[in-house]
Short mmCIF file of C-alpha atoms in Angstrom, two decimals:
data_model
loop_
_atom_site.label_atom_id
_atom_site.label_comp_id
_atom_site.label_asym_id
_atom_site.label_seq_id
_atom_site.Cartn_x
_atom_site.Cartn_y
_atom_site.Cartn_z
CA MET F 1 87.11 154.48 107.49
CA HIS F 2 85.23 152.70 110.34
CA PHE F 3 84.91 148.58 110.18
CA THR F 4 81.36 147.39 109.88
CA SER F 5 81.86 143.63 110.14
CA GLU F 6 84.31 141.02 110.97
CA GLN F 7 84.70 137.04 110.22
CA ARG F 8 87.56 134.60 110.36
CA LEU F 9 87.56 132.49 106.97
CA ASP F 10 88.97 129.25 107.65
CA ASP F 11 90.81 130.52 110.37
CA ALA F 12 93.21 131.31 107.56
CA VAL F 13 91.81 135.08 106.26
CA LEU F 14 89.96 137.82 108.39
CA GLU F 15 87.51 139.62 106.59
CA ARG F 16 86.28 143.05 107.50
CA GLU F 17 83.54 144.96 105.71
CA PHE F 18 84.36 148.62 106.30
CA ALA F 19 82.31 152.15 105.07
CA LEU F 20 84.49 155.18 103.70
CA GLY F 21 82.52 157.76 103.96
CA GLU F 22 79.53 156.72 101.34
CA ILE F 23 82.01 154.15 99.91
CA PRO F 24 81.53 149.99 100.92
CA GLY F 25 84.63 148.07 101.03
CA ILE F 26 86.12 144.63 101.84
CA LEU F 27 89.57 143.99 103.73
CA TRP F 28 91.07 140.70 103.79
CA THR F 29 94.09 140.14 105.75
CA PRO F 30 96.30 136.76 106.66
CA ALA F 31 95.07 135.59 110.41
CA SER F 32 98.72 134.57 111.10
CA ALA F 33 100.54 137.66 110.01
CA SER F 34 103.04 138.62 112.22
CA ALA F 35 104.28 141.96 110.49
CA PRO F 36 102.57 144.51 108.31
CA ALA F 37 101.75 142.72 105.21
CA PRO F 38 101.88 144.27 101.86
CA LEU F 39 98.42 145.32 100.11
CA ILE F 40 96.70 144.36 96.77
CA LEU F 41 94.07 146.42 96.01
CA LEU F 42 91.23 144.15 94.02
CA SER F 43 89.45 146.27 91.51
CA PRO F 44 86.11 144.62 90.92
CA PRO F 45 84.02 145.01 87.86
CA PRO F 46 81.02 147.28 87.92
CA LEU F 47 78.48 144.62 89.08
CA GLY F 48 78.39 145.21 92.19
CA LEU F 49 80.38 143.65 95.27
CA ARG F 50 77.92 141.12 96.26
CA LYS F 51 77.41 139.76 92.67
CA THR F 52 81.17 139.50 92.05
CA TYR F 53 82.26 138.42 96.06
CA PRO F 54 82.67 134.73 95.00
CA ARG F 55 85.54 135.75 92.66
CA LEU F 56 86.96 138.26 95.00
CA VAL F 57 87.23 135.99 98.05
CA ALA F 58 88.49 133.37 96.04
CA ARG F 59 91.55 135.99 94.72
CA ALA F 60 92.12 137.47 98.61
CA ARG F 61 92.36 134.02 99.80
CA HIS F 62 94.62 132.87 97.24
CA ALA F 63 96.96 136.27 97.81
CA ALA F 64 96.60 135.59 101.91
CA GLU F 65 98.57 132.60 101.39
CA ASP F 66 101.46 134.29 99.80
CA GLY F 67 101.33 136.86 102.81
CA PHE F 68 99.26 139.46 101.28
CA ALA F 69 96.37 142.03 102.44
CA THR F 70 94.04 142.40 99.70
CA ALA F 71 91.09 145.07 99.70
CA THR F 72 88.09 146.19 97.38
CA ILE F 73 85.72 149.00 97.07
CA GLU F 74 82.44 149.81 95.39
CA LEU F 75 82.69 151.13 92.62
CA PRO F 76 80.71 154.35 91.82
CA GLY F 77 76.89 153.64 90.65
CA SER F 78 77.16 149.54 91.62
CA GLY F 79 76.07 147.53 94.54
CA ASP F 80 74.30 149.78 97.13
CA ARG F 81 75.80 152.98 96.10
CA PRO F 82 73.53 155.91 94.73
CA ARG F 83 72.17 155.63 91.17
CA TRP F 84 74.07 157.19 88.84
CA PRO F 85 71.86 157.94 85.87
CA ALA F 86 74.52 159.14 83.43
CA ALA F 87 75.91 155.65 83.81
CA GLU F 88 72.78 153.71 83.34
CA GLN F 89 72.17 155.85 80.10
CA ALA F 90 75.87 154.83 78.76
CA ARG F 91 74.94 151.63 79.66
CA ALA F 92 71.69 151.73 78.09
CA ASP F 93 73.45 152.83 74.88
CA LEU F 94 75.99 150.27 74.90
CA ARG F 95 73.30 147.23 75.27
CA ARG F 96 70.99 149.42 72.19
CA ALA F 97 74.19 149.27 70.02
CA ILE F 98 75.22 145.83 70.50
CA LYS F 99 71.59 144.66 70.20
CA ALA F 100 71.10 146.27 66.69
CA GLY F 101 74.53 144.88 65.75
CA GLU F 102 75.96 148.23 65.38
CA PRO F 103 79.28 149.48 66.03
CA VAL F 104 80.27 150.73 69.47
CA SER F 105 81.05 154.32 68.91
CA ASP F 106 83.79 156.68 70.74
CA GLU F 107 80.97 158.47 71.92
CA ILE F 108 79.27 155.45 73.77
CA ILE F 109 82.65 154.43 75.07
CA ASP F 110 83.62 157.69 76.19
CA ALA F 111 80.18 158.35 78.03
CA LEU F 112 80.45 154.74 79.47
CA ILE F 113 84.25 154.64 80.65
CA LEU F 114 85.86 158.11 81.43
CA PRO F 115 83.46 159.41 84.30
CA LEU F 116 83.78 156.01 85.94
CA VAL F 117 87.75 156.81 86.09
CA ASP F 118 87.32 160.53 87.04
CA LYS F 119 85.15 159.05 89.85
CA SER F 120 86.73 156.05 90.93
CA VAL F 121 90.80 156.79 90.77
CA PRO F 122 90.26 159.54 93.84
CA GLU F 123 87.89 157.07 96.04
CA TRP F 124 90.90 154.61 95.29
CA GLN F 125 93.35 157.15 96.30
CA ALA F 126 91.44 157.78 99.50
CA ALA F 127 90.86 154.35 100.24
CA LEU F 128 94.73 153.67 99.72
CA ASP F 129 95.35 156.40 102.36
CA ALA F 130 92.83 154.60 105.08
CA LEU F 131 94.09 151.28 104.10
CA LEU F 132 98.12 152.35 104.89
CA SER F 133 97.07 153.80 108.26
CA LEU F 134 96.45 150.64 109.52
CA PRO F 135 99.18 149.10 111.71
CA GLU F 136 98.62 145.48 110.13
CA ILE F 137 98.97 147.01 106.45
CA GLY F 138 102.60 147.69 105.27
CA GLY F 139 103.95 148.36 102.14
CA PRO F 140 104.63 148.02 98.82
CA VAL F 141 101.01 148.22 97.09
CA GLY F 142 100.17 146.43 94.06
CA TYR F 143 96.65 146.79 91.74
CA SER F 144 95.16 143.85 90.30
CA GLY F 145 91.65 144.02 88.05
CA GLY F 146 89.70 145.94 85.79
CA VAL F 147 88.36 148.06 84.65
CA ILE F 148 91.38 148.65 82.87
CA SER F 149 91.03 151.99 82.08
CA ILE F 150 91.04 152.50 86.14
CA GLY F 151 94.24 150.44 86.25
CA THR F 152 95.90 152.72 83.55
CA ARG F 153 95.22 155.87 85.37
CA LEU F 154 95.73 155.00 88.86
CA ALA F 155 99.44 153.66 87.34
CA VAL F 156 100.18 157.11 85.90
CA VAL F 157 98.91 159.33 88.87
CA GLU F 158 99.34 156.86 92.19
CA PRO F 159 103.23 156.41 93.00
CA ARG F 160 102.59 154.36 95.95
CA ILE F 161 101.33 151.19 93.27
CA SER F 162 104.60 149.58 92.45
CA ALA F 163 103.20 146.79 89.83
CA ALA F 164 99.86 146.07 88.32
CA VAL F 165 97.99 143.29 87.21
CA LEU F 166 95.25 144.62 84.53
CA PHE F 167 92.38 142.83 83.17
CA ALA F 168 91.85 143.47 79.40
CA GLY F 169 88.03 142.94 79.56
CA SER F 170 86.58 146.21 79.17
CA PHE F 171 86.12 149.01 76.63
CA VAL F 172 88.81 151.38 75.98
CA PRO F 173 88.55 155.38 75.22
CA ARG F 174 91.04 156.51 72.97
CA ALA F 175 92.33 159.25 75.12
CA MET F 176 93.57 156.19 77.28
CA PHE F 177 96.30 155.46 74.90
CA GLU F 178 97.96 158.52 75.85
CA GLU F 179 97.62 157.77 79.32
CA ALA F 180 99.30 154.44 78.68
CA ARG F 181 102.40 155.60 77.50
CA GLN F 182 103.19 157.59 80.43
CA VAL F 183 103.03 154.02 82.42
CA THR F 184 106.55 152.98 83.87
CA ILE F 185 105.68 150.24 86.37
CA PRO F 186 106.11 146.57 85.73
CA LEU F 187 102.61 145.48 84.22
CA HIS F 188 101.08 141.71 83.88
CA VAL F 189 98.08 142.21 81.21
CA LEU F 190 95.51 139.30 81.27
CA LEU F 191 93.88 138.93 77.78
CA GLN F 192 90.87 136.61 77.08
CA TRP F 193 90.94 136.10 73.71
CA ASP F 194 87.57 134.82 72.66
CA ASP F 195 86.14 137.93 75.29
CA GLU F 196 82.57 138.76 73.73
CA GLY F 197 82.55 142.01 75.57
CA ASN F 198 86.09 142.92 74.76
CA ASP F 199 87.61 144.63 71.57
CA ARG F 200 90.41 142.51 71.39
CA GLN F 201 92.71 144.73 68.99
CA ALA F 202 91.99 147.68 71.31
CA ALA F 203 92.84 145.80 73.83
CA LEU F 204 96.45 144.52 72.18
CA ASP F 205 96.86 148.20 71.12
CA LEU F 206 96.61 149.25 74.50
CA SER F 207 99.21 146.61 75.66
CA ASP F 208 101.52 147.80 73.03
CA ALA F 209 100.92 151.54 74.11
CA PHE F 210 101.61 150.93 77.85
CA GLY F 211 105.29 152.53 78.28
CA SER F 212 106.77 150.23 81.17
CA LYS F 213 110.24 148.37 80.43
CA GLU F 214 108.43 145.32 81.77
CA LYS F 215 105.24 144.25 80.76
CA THR F 216 103.77 140.89 79.95
CA LEU F 217 100.68 140.22 77.75
CA HIS F 218 98.67 136.46 79.16
CA ALA F 219 96.56 135.71 76.32
CA ASN F 220 94.05 132.89 76.80
CA MET F 221 91.24 131.11 74.76
CA GLY F 222 88.07 131.42 76.37
CA GLY F 223 85.61 134.01 77.24
CA HIS F 224 85.03 136.58 79.60
CA THR F 225 84.61 134.68 82.71
CA GLY F 226 86.95 131.88 81.64
CA VAL F 227 90.25 132.91 82.92
CA PRO F 228 92.16 129.46 84.23
CA GLN F 229 93.79 128.77 87.41
CA SER F 230 97.04 128.63 85.70
CA ALA F 231 96.65 132.60 84.84
CA GLY F 232 95.47 133.66 87.88
CA ASP F 233 98.58 131.62 89.53
CA GLU F 234 101.19 133.48 87.03
CA ALA F 235 99.47 136.85 87.81
CA GLY F 236 100.30 135.88 91.45
CA ARG F 237 103.45 134.93 91.24
CA PHE F 238 104.10 138.22 89.10
CA LEU F 239 102.80 140.46 92.13
CA ALA F 240 105.18 137.97 94.59
CA ARG F 241 108.16 139.10 92.62
CA HIS F 242 107.28 142.93 92.62
CA LEU F 243 105.85 143.15 96.05
CA LYS F 244 108.21 141.03 98.14
#
């Protein structure tokens, strides 16, 4: 990992862009921290960090107020990373099915999500290795965001993650339900009830499948980007309870 830029945001948060091989990312740390900060991994949607930056930095600022460092990385095939033809084809097939008013098949969902999970999770683990080697970052570690299947896989395979906030706003392959049963860490699942791009029943079924003894499903009326501030605040309190 090497840092490529640095700036202070209102003297409260230090923002540093970094590169981990070909993977770009951003690290935010409380500017006034006197001890290693616990870390929250902010997983973005596959739209590119530039497009999603306003939402990510807002969450990072909020977390810094609670004493957390936060970090994000660009997902494979997104933003300035190399094109991923297979992923582009899967997205085209998805758009074609939706435009035609056809059900989104399991084949399309698998092609869209499973390769992304397989590529993203090892990259997140490599980023976590690098981040935890920094003197200003300590533990424990939390995870917050989507794609929900990425968070599910990480919760199964990454023992350094102690709690997770999962955003139910993406298609879920059937294979992920078996993995969900292996999840045991505390979970807080956010669901937008009227999310036009989400299979609500699949999200409910996945939440039910998680094996965690402590899990909460927080559902709100509204579309994909209409998460109310109160829901974000509650997710922050959940992470604070488990990471401090």
